[in-house]
Amino acid sequence: MQIAVPKEIKNHEYRVALTPSGARELVGRGHTVTVQAGAGEGAGFPDAAYEAAGARLEADVTSVWREAELILKVKEPQPEEVARLSKGQTLFTYLHLAAEEPLTRGLMESGATCIAYETITAPQGGLPLLAPMSTVAGRMAVQAGAHSLEKAQGGAGVLLPGVPGVAPARVTVIGGGVVGENAARMALGLGAEVTVLDKSIPRLETLDDRYQGRMKTVFSTADALEEAVRESDLIIGAVLVPGAAAPKLITRAMLAEMKPGSVLVDVAIDQGGCFETSRPTTHAEPTYLVDGVVHYCVANMPGAVARTSTQALTNATLPFVTALADKGWKQALADDRHFAAGLNVHEGQVTYRAVADAFGLDCVEAATLIG
Ligand SMILES: NC(=O)c1ccc[n+]([C@@H]2O[C@H](COP(=O)([O-])OP(=O)(O)OC[C@H]3O[C@@H](n4cnc5c(N)ncnc54)[C@H](O)[C@@H]3O)[C@@H](O)[C@H]2O)c1
């Protein structure tokens, strides 16, 4: 199969959809891999590494797209990329269509088959192609929070682990899912005193079991949140209510109860944020102050560690890419109903219920297309 890897063009996106090792695997299976010149540079993969892996390099973006049967990307296609897609091509990338009507309609008009990373499911539950980025963001949240606690960043001047004779900082993580567990684990590793709040008792049980009481688990109530606000040096927002905007769990009025120079890291900012005073920021200027509290609200945290993120993402996508390349989209999805959950648009029709419902469009179930 002819596989193309264009360079990402979204602002400040440095990841790439395939590493040189991934290219080598595909070439070894008899496929042709064309990589747009410079596509891997931002993630630390030079053109020469792709060439050494047996991929073709192509400088002309039009040729990269035109000749491909399967196009691998990271971010949702930008308008000029949508215009390059055509019927018979398969696009495999993050799409997040339920929040993007113009993109949904553009992909329908293209006639292409569009499979979204984020709606693929796993037999054991969860979203296997979303989890790697949540893992990265959760781990980064503590790094970002620790840095923000430094005086020069507007923080209280507190070192997370403390030192002998000085108590460690108190870190509260709200939401103990993939982001939350990874954040809590990092904070524990750095020697902080860690509390995780969640609404799900099974989730709290899992964390309690896994960490043998080394982190406190607390059922998330208004009381628990008020206590967290009063006591914490660093609060990490990591809640997710599937299909809904994040609930505003800390209001502006509550900031008055926080210690001056304490830090809020709102990882859920990509779903609107879980603190009332959160607004999206970028890596160029990640933080701002409200009422003496430092806010870190970067919406694409994994972008800052493009190399690790690329490797984590492509480790997770490669088995699916291989199946698409070896069998074609129809057979690959027919063989794996969890993979089939990734099909969002095919030849002008929406094939994912939540996307169709979001825009009042008809939905053709993926199962009826693949038999
Ligand atoms: N900013 C970024 O760069 C970035 C990167 C990755 C993920 N995210 C976001 O991080 C958030 C968390 O993602 P995840 O993968 O960990 O989701 P997840 O589904 O694994 O975990 C979410 C957890 O929040 C809990 N929860 C829901 N409502 C709650 C409440 N009121 N109080 C306490 N807990 C509550 C759920 O029970 C669940 O355990 C999502 O909004 C996701 O989009 C952001």
mmCIF file of C-alpha atoms in Angstrom, residues 32 81 115 121 124 145 175 186 200 207 233 240 263 276 286 307 325 336 349:
data_model
loop_
_atom_site.group_PDB
_atom_site.id
_atom_site.type_symbol
_atom_site.label_atom_id
_atom_site.label_comp_id
_atom_site.label_asym_id
_atom_site.label_seq_id
_atom_site.Cartn_x
_atom_site.Cartn_y
_atom_site.Cartn_z
ATOM 1 C CA THR A 32 5.723 2.107 0.192
ATOM 2 C CA GLU A 81 -5.388 19.460 4.142
ATOM 3 C CA ILE A 115 -10.668 6.835 11.124
ATOM 4 C CA THR A 121 -11.714 1.276 22.062
ATOM 5 C CA GLN A 124 -10.317 -4.180 28.519
ATOM 6 C CA GLY A 145 3.389 22.507 38.786
ATOM 7 C CA GLY A 175 -9.839 13.090 38.955
ATOM 8 C CA MET A 186 4.973 11.547 39.694
ATOM 9 C CA SER A 200 -15.716 6.848 41.244
ATOM 10 C CA LEU A 207 -5.536 3.534 43.332
ATOM 11 C CA ASP A 233 0.275 23.939 47.499
ATOM 12 C CA LEU A 240 -13.323 14.018 32.554
ATOM 13 C CA VAL A 263 -0.585 26.621 41.892
ATOM 14 C CA GLU A 276 -13.678 28.786 36.891
ATOM 15 C CA PRO A 286 1.955 28.849 29.969
ATOM 16 C CA ARG A 307 9.826 13.372 20.881
ATOM 17 C CA ALA A 325 -1.781 -1.305 5.391
ATOM 18 C CA ASP A 336 -11.562 -5.949 15.085
ATOM 19 C CA GLN A 349 -21.548 9.575 5.525
#
